[in-house]
């Protein structure tokens, strides 16, 4: 599995375990997936997901190099929470508590994510969040977490160490066949 794939699964499985509320008024997380634009497809009526759902994506890491082949990339991971909501949130509504329950769910999601670390990534630290509820009765909250990914997949073991003079014990001179020409010169 790839490093980002492992991190994706770690985050998703952690959220599924932490956002599980059987016997509670709070719905449990139903789905996690790589974010492929599903929120926009829901708005357009093209796709339906079980909700609440979490969609996970990676921003382009800024990698630093090293001679050992191990790289560290500072990046931001976006966790997009999708919450289906048909209740009214205006003052005095009998549905107001239900309508704003997504705030509590998002807070619980943040508590599950803040400080989470694993193989090849440092503790997640919330950088920002953004709420967008213009998706056909689906409230979408984007939570952004900074982390550093460690990639040792190119650790240099596949390449000859050219900086070590003892890397090749024998040095051989190149050999070429002598070539005669009609002008009696020999090229060697």
PDB file of C-alpha atoms in Angstrom:
ATOM      1  CA  UNK A   1       0.000   0.000   0.000  1.00  0.00           C
ATOM      2  CA  UNK A   2       1.155   3.550  -0.614  1.00  0.00           C
ATOM      3  CA  UNK A   3       2.015   5.905   2.220  1.00  0.00           C
ATOM      4  CA  UNK A   4      -0.898   8.242   1.464  1.00  0.00           C
ATOM      5  CA  UNK A   5      -3.173   5.208   1.101  1.00  0.00           C
ATOM      6  CA  UNK A   6      -2.141   3.970   4.537  1.00  0.00           C
ATOM      7  CA  UNK A   7      -2.706   7.411   6.069  1.00  0.00           C
ATOM      8  CA  UNK A   8      -6.109   7.659   4.370  1.00  0.00           C
ATOM      9  CA  UNK A   9      -7.178   4.304   5.806  1.00  0.00           C
ATOM     10  CA  UNK A  10      -5.851   5.148   9.269  1.00  0.00           C
ATOM     11  CA  UNK A  11      -7.807   8.405   9.398  1.00  0.00           C
ATOM     12  CA  UNK A  12     -10.997   6.908   7.948  1.00  0.00           C
ATOM     13  CA  UNK A  13     -11.008   3.843  10.182  1.00  0.00           C
ATOM     14  CA  UNK A  14     -10.244   6.001  13.231  1.00  0.00           C
ATOM     15  CA  UNK A  15     -13.199   8.254  12.431  1.00  0.00           C
ATOM     16  CA  UNK A  16     -15.503   5.257  11.951  1.00  0.00           C
ATOM     17  CA  UNK A  17     -14.506   3.923  15.388  1.00  0.00           C
ATOM     18  CA  UNK A  18     -14.632   7.274  17.216  1.00  0.00           C
ATOM     19  CA  UNK A  19     -17.848   8.569  15.633  1.00  0.00           C
ATOM     20  CA  UNK A  20     -19.925   5.508  16.493  1.00  0.00           C
ATOM     21  CA  UNK A  21     -22.857   6.330  18.782  1.00  0.00           C
ATOM     22  CA  UNK A  22     -25.190   3.318  19.066  1.00  0.00           C
ATOM     23  CA  UNK A  23     -28.280   3.947  21.179  1.00  0.00           C
ATOM     24  CA  UNK A  24     -27.756   7.721  21.045  1.00  0.00           C
ATOM     25  CA  UNK A  25     -29.618  10.574  19.395  1.00  0.00           C
ATOM     26  CA  UNK A  26     -26.371  11.381  17.623  1.00  0.00           C
ATOM     27  CA  UNK A  27     -26.078   9.507  14.325  1.00  0.00           C
ATOM     28  CA  UNK A  28     -22.899   7.497  13.745  1.00  0.00           C
ATOM     29  CA  UNK A  29     -20.533   8.117  10.854  1.00  0.00           C
ATOM     30  CA  UNK A  30     -21.817   5.920   8.014  1.00  0.00           C
ATOM     31  CA  UNK A  31     -19.199   6.290   5.294  1.00  0.00           C
ATOM     32  CA  UNK A  32     -15.674   7.456   4.542  1.00  0.00           C
ATOM     33  CA  UNK A  33     -14.076   7.713   1.149  1.00  0.00           C
ATOM     34  CA  UNK A  34     -11.404   9.505  -0.844  1.00  0.00           C
ATOM     35  CA  UNK A  35     -12.816  12.845  -1.951  1.00  0.00           C
ATOM     36  CA  UNK A  36     -13.452  12.638  -5.679  1.00  0.00           C
ATOM     37  CA  UNK A  37     -15.926  15.536  -5.807  1.00  0.00           C
ATOM     38  CA  UNK A  38     -18.867  13.578  -4.374  1.00  0.00           C
ATOM     39  CA  UNK A  39     -20.249  16.690  -2.618  1.00  0.00           C
ATOM     40  CA  UNK A  40     -20.720  18.449  -5.944  1.00  0.00           C
ATOM     41  CA  UNK A  41     -22.239  15.301  -7.445  1.00  0.00           C
ATOM     42  CA  UNK A  42     -24.747  15.153  -4.579  1.00  0.00           C
ATOM     43  CA  UNK A  43     -25.760  18.754  -5.280  1.00  0.00           C
ATOM     44  CA  UNK A  44     -26.315  17.843  -8.926  1.00  0.00           C
ATOM     45  CA  UNK A  45     -28.343  14.760  -7.958  1.00  0.00           C
ATOM     46  CA  UNK A  46     -25.848  12.372  -9.579  1.00  0.00           C
ATOM     47  CA  UNK A  47     -24.707  10.407  -6.537  1.00  0.00           C
ATOM     48  CA  UNK A  48     -26.146   9.503  -3.142  1.00  0.00           C
ATOM     49  CA  UNK A  49     -24.042   8.628  -0.081  1.00  0.00           C
ATOM     50  CA  UNK A  50     -25.058   7.339   3.338  1.00  0.00           C
ATOM     51  CA  UNK A  51     -24.659  10.203   5.784  1.00  0.00           C
ATOM     52  CA  UNK A  52     -23.027  11.437   7.883  1.00  0.00           C
ATOM     53  CA  UNK A  53     -20.029  10.824   5.662  1.00  0.00           C
ATOM     54  CA  UNK A  54     -16.372  11.883   5.690  1.00  0.00           C
ATOM     55  CA  UNK A  55     -14.396  12.544   2.515  1.00  0.00           C
ATOM     56  CA  UNK A  56     -10.615  12.752   2.847  1.00  0.00           C
ATOM     57  CA  UNK A  57      -8.132  14.449   0.528  1.00  0.00           C
ATOM     58  CA  UNK A  58      -4.489  15.551   0.585  1.00  0.00           C
ATOM     59  CA  UNK A  59      -3.124  18.909  -0.509  1.00  0.00           C
ATOM     60  CA  UNK A  60       0.113  18.800  -2.479  1.00  0.00           C
ATOM     61  CA  UNK A  61       2.929  18.263   0.043  1.00  0.00           C
ATOM     62  CA  UNK A  62       5.986  20.486   0.060  1.00  0.00           C
ATOM     63  CA  UNK A  63       8.742  17.862   0.078  1.00  0.00           C
ATOM     64  CA  UNK A  64      12.244  18.382   1.340  1.00  0.00           C
ATOM     65  CA  UNK A  65      14.973  16.121   0.074  1.00  0.00           C
ATOM     66  CA  UNK A  66      17.759  14.302   1.787  1.00  0.00           C
ATOM     67  CA  UNK A  67      20.767  12.293   0.715  1.00  0.00           C
ATOM     68  CA  UNK A  68      19.360   9.195   2.395  1.00  0.00           C
ATOM     69  CA  UNK A  69      16.282   9.224   0.148  1.00  0.00           C
ATOM     70  CA  UNK A  70      13.906   9.795   3.078  1.00  0.00           C
ATOM     71  CA  UNK A  71      11.709  12.809   2.463  1.00  0.00           C
ATOM     72  CA  UNK A  72       9.426  14.788   4.736  1.00  0.00           C
ATOM     73  CA  UNK A  73       6.454  16.593   3.250  1.00  0.00           C
ATOM     74  CA  UNK A  74       4.496  19.284   5.020  1.00  0.00           C
ATOM     75  CA  UNK A  75       0.901  19.044   3.893  1.00  0.00           C
ATOM     76  CA  UNK A  76      -2.697  19.718   4.760  1.00  0.00           C
ATOM     77  CA  UNK A  77      -5.306  16.989   4.904  1.00  0.00           C
ATOM     78  CA  UNK A  78      -8.894  18.027   4.297  1.00  0.00           C
ATOM     79  CA  UNK A  79     -11.629  16.054   6.024  1.00  0.00           C
ATOM     80  CA  UNK A  80     -14.974  16.988   4.521  1.00  0.00           C
ATOM     81  CA  UNK A  81     -17.974  16.101   6.693  1.00  0.00           C
ATOM     82  CA  UNK A  82     -21.308  15.707   4.881  1.00  0.00           C
ATOM     83  CA  UNK A  83     -24.422  15.934   7.047  1.00  0.00           C
ATOM     84  CA  UNK A  84     -27.933  15.539   5.637  1.00  0.00           C
ATOM     85  CA  UNK A  85     -30.281  18.076   7.198  1.00  0.00           C
ATOM     86  CA  UNK A  86     -33.936  18.838   6.464  1.00  0.00           C
ATOM     87  CA  UNK A  87     -34.776  20.488   9.805  1.00  0.00           C
ATOM     88  CA  UNK A  88     -35.401  24.188  10.384  1.00  0.00           C
ATOM     89  CA  UNK A  89     -32.916  26.132  12.462  1.00  0.00           C
ATOM     90  CA  UNK A  90     -34.843  29.386  12.886  1.00  0.00           C
ATOM     91  CA  UNK A  91     -35.645  30.694  16.359  1.00  0.00           C
ATOM     92  CA  UNK A  92     -38.537  28.896  18.013  1.00  0.00           C
ATOM     93  CA  UNK A  93     -38.544  25.962  15.607  1.00  0.00           C
ATOM     94  CA  UNK A  94     -39.336  22.597  17.169  1.00  0.00           C
ATOM     95  CA  UNK A  95     -36.567  21.215  14.939  1.00  0.00           C
ATOM     96  CA  UNK A  96     -33.880  23.742  15.876  1.00  0.00           C
ATOM     97  CA  UNK A  97     -31.816  21.332  18.002  1.00  0.00           C
ATOM     98  CA  UNK A  98     -31.937  18.724  15.237  1.00  0.00           C
ATOM     99  CA  UNK A  99     -31.038  21.327  12.617  1.00  0.00           C
ATOM    100  CA  UNK A 100     -27.867  22.419  14.393  1.00  0.00           C
ATOM    101  CA  UNK A 101     -26.799  18.955  15.575  1.00  0.00           C
ATOM    102  CA  UNK A 102     -24.170  18.945  12.827  1.00  0.00           C
ATOM    103  CA  UNK A 103     -22.173  21.453  14.921  1.00  0.00           C
ATOM    104  CA  UNK A 104     -21.870  18.876  17.704  1.00  0.00           C
ATOM    105  CA  UNK A 105     -20.979  16.104  15.246  1.00  0.00           C
ATOM    106  CA  UNK A 106     -18.269  18.283  13.690  1.00  0.00           C
ATOM    107  CA  UNK A 107     -16.882  19.044  17.134  1.00  0.00           C
ATOM    108  CA  UNK A 108     -16.740  15.320  17.910  1.00  0.00           C
ATOM    109  CA  UNK A 109     -15.008  14.710  14.561  1.00  0.00           C
ATOM    110  CA  UNK A 110     -12.448  17.389  15.418  1.00  0.00           C
ATOM    111  CA  UNK A 111     -11.808  15.844  18.838  1.00  0.00           C
ATOM    112  CA  UNK A 112     -11.183  12.503  17.112  1.00  0.00           C
ATOM    113  CA  UNK A 113      -8.768  14.022  14.598  1.00  0.00           C
ATOM    114  CA  UNK A 114      -6.821  16.560  16.669  1.00  0.00           C
ATOM    115  CA  UNK A 115      -3.504  14.994  17.650  1.00  0.00           C
ATOM    116  CA  UNK A 116      -4.072  11.771  15.700  1.00  0.00           C
ATOM    117  CA  UNK A 117      -0.772  10.424  14.375  1.00  0.00           C
ATOM    118  CA  UNK A 118       0.329   7.164  12.845  1.00  0.00           C
ATOM    119  CA  UNK A 119       2.930   5.417  10.762  1.00  0.00           C
ATOM    120  CA  UNK A 120       4.514   7.987   8.457  1.00  0.00           C
ATOM    121  CA  UNK A 121       2.548  11.039   9.631  1.00  0.00           C
ATOM    122  CA  UNK A 122       2.857  13.402  12.572  1.00  0.00           C
ATOM    123  CA  UNK A 123       0.028  14.518  14.856  1.00  0.00           C
ATOM    124  CA  UNK A 124      -2.789  16.236  12.994  1.00  0.00           C
ATOM    125  CA  UNK A 125      -3.243  19.869  13.986  1.00  0.00           C
ATOM    126  CA  UNK A 126      -6.349  21.792  12.886  1.00  0.00           C
ATOM    127  CA  UNK A 127      -5.464  24.752  10.704  1.00  0.00           C
ATOM    128  CA  UNK A 128      -8.991  25.900   9.800  1.00  0.00           C
ATOM    129  CA  UNK A 129     -12.527  24.824   9.092  1.00  0.00           C
ATOM    130  CA  UNK A 130     -15.199  26.097   6.766  1.00  0.00           C
ATOM    131  CA  UNK A 131     -18.921  25.451   6.642  1.00  0.00           C
ATOM    132  CA  UNK A 132     -20.887  25.432   3.401  1.00  0.00           C
ATOM    133  CA  UNK A 133     -24.525  24.453   3.500  1.00  0.00           C
ATOM    134  CA  UNK A 134     -25.571  25.225  -0.068  1.00  0.00           C
ATOM    135  CA  UNK A 135     -25.790  21.624  -1.241  1.00  0.00           C
ATOM    136  CA  UNK A 136     -29.455  20.632  -1.384  1.00  0.00           C
ATOM    137  CA  UNK A 137     -30.060  20.015   2.336  1.00  0.00           C
ATOM    138  CA  UNK A 138     -26.570  18.686   2.911  1.00  0.00           C
ATOM    139  CA  UNK A 139     -24.357  20.681   5.266  1.00  0.00           C
ATOM    140  CA  UNK A 140     -20.722  20.354   4.263  1.00  0.00           C
ATOM    141  CA  UNK A 141     -17.950  21.252   6.681  1.00  0.00           C
ATOM    142  CA  UNK A 142     -14.338  21.228   5.545  1.00  0.00           C
ATOM    143  CA  UNK A 143     -11.785  20.720   8.305  1.00  0.00           C
ATOM    144  CA  UNK A 144      -8.132  21.234   7.429  1.00  0.00           C
ATOM    145  CA  UNK A 145      -5.332  19.585   9.434  1.00  0.00           C
ATOM    146  CA  UNK A 146      -1.617  20.109   8.986  1.00  0.00           C
ATOM    147  CA  UNK A 147       0.806  17.210   9.282  1.00  0.00           C
ATOM    148  CA  UNK A 148       4.189  16.059   8.058  1.00  0.00           C
ATOM    149  CA  UNK A 149       4.382  12.900   5.979  1.00  0.00           C
ATOM    150  CA  UNK A 150       7.538  10.790   6.027  1.00  0.00           C
ATOM    151  CA  UNK A 151       8.282   8.977   2.777  1.00  0.00           C
ATOM    152  CA  UNK A 152      11.124   6.470   2.944  1.00  0.00           C
ATOM    153  CA  UNK A 153      10.030   4.507  -0.118  1.00  0.00           C
ATOM    154  CA  UNK A 154      13.129   5.696  -1.984  1.00  0.00           C
ATOM    155  CA  UNK A 155      15.677   4.991   0.719  1.00  0.00           C
ATOM    156  CA  UNK A 156      18.615   4.732  -1.666  1.00  0.00           C
ATOM    157  CA  UNK A 157      19.080   0.950  -1.403  1.00  0.00           C
ATOM    158  CA  UNK A 158      18.427   0.502  -5.115  1.00  0.00           C
ATOM    159  CA  UNK A 159      21.312   2.717  -6.120  1.00  0.00           C
ATOM    160  CA  UNK A 160      25.062   2.315  -5.926  1.00  0.00           C
ATOM    161  CA  UNK A 161      26.675   4.644  -3.414  1.00  0.00           C
ATOM    162  CA  UNK A 162      28.998   6.621  -5.643  1.00  0.00           C
ATOM    163  CA  UNK A 163      30.321   8.709  -2.760  1.00  0.00           C
ATOM    164  CA  UNK A 164      31.906   5.651  -1.129  1.00  0.00           C
ATOM    165  CA  UNK A 165      35.247   4.784  -2.785  1.00  0.00           C
ATOM    166  CA  UNK A 166      34.945   1.182  -1.609  1.00  0.00           C
ATOM    167  CA  UNK A 167      31.520   0.721  -3.152  1.00  0.00           C
ATOM    168  CA  UNK A 168      33.102  -1.041  -6.164  1.00  0.00           C
ATOM    169  CA  UNK A 169      36.188  -2.964  -5.130  1.00  0.00           C
ATOM    170  CA  UNK A 170      37.419  -3.441  -8.690  1.00  0.00           C
ATOM    171  CA  UNK A 171      37.848  -0.764 -11.272  1.00  0.00           C
ATOM    172  CA  UNK A 172      38.078  -1.966 -14.841  1.00  0.00           C
ATOM    173  CA  UNK A 173      39.232   0.015 -17.814  1.00  0.00           C
ATOM    174  CA  UNK A 174      36.884   0.163 -20.760  1.00  0.00           C
ATOM    175  CA  UNK A 175      37.853  -2.140 -23.618  1.00  0.00           C
ATOM    176  CA  UNK A 176      37.441  -1.385 -27.295  1.00  0.00           C
ATOM    177  CA  UNK A 177      38.311  -3.437 -30.282  1.00  0.00           C
ATOM    178  CA  UNK A 178      41.019  -2.122 -32.569  1.00  0.00           C
ATOM    179  CA  UNK A 179      39.556  -0.940 -35.806  1.00  0.00           C
ATOM    180  CA  UNK A 180      41.622  -0.781 -39.007  1.00  0.00           C
ATOM    181  CA  UNK A 181      40.820   1.639 -41.778  1.00  0.00           C
ATOM    182  CA  UNK A 182      41.903   1.741 -45.392  1.00  0.00           C
ATOM    183  CA  UNK A 183      44.230   4.643 -44.638  1.00  0.00           C
ATOM    184  CA  UNK A 184      46.364   2.484 -42.377  1.00  0.00           C
ATOM    185  CA  UNK A 185      45.485   4.246 -39.178  1.00  0.00           C
ATOM    186  CA  UNK A 186      44.465   2.255 -36.188  1.00  0.00           C
ATOM    187  CA  UNK A 187      41.865   3.608 -33.826  1.00  0.00           C
ATOM    188  CA  UNK A 188      42.051   2.273 -30.338  1.00  0.00           C
TER     189      UNK A 188
END
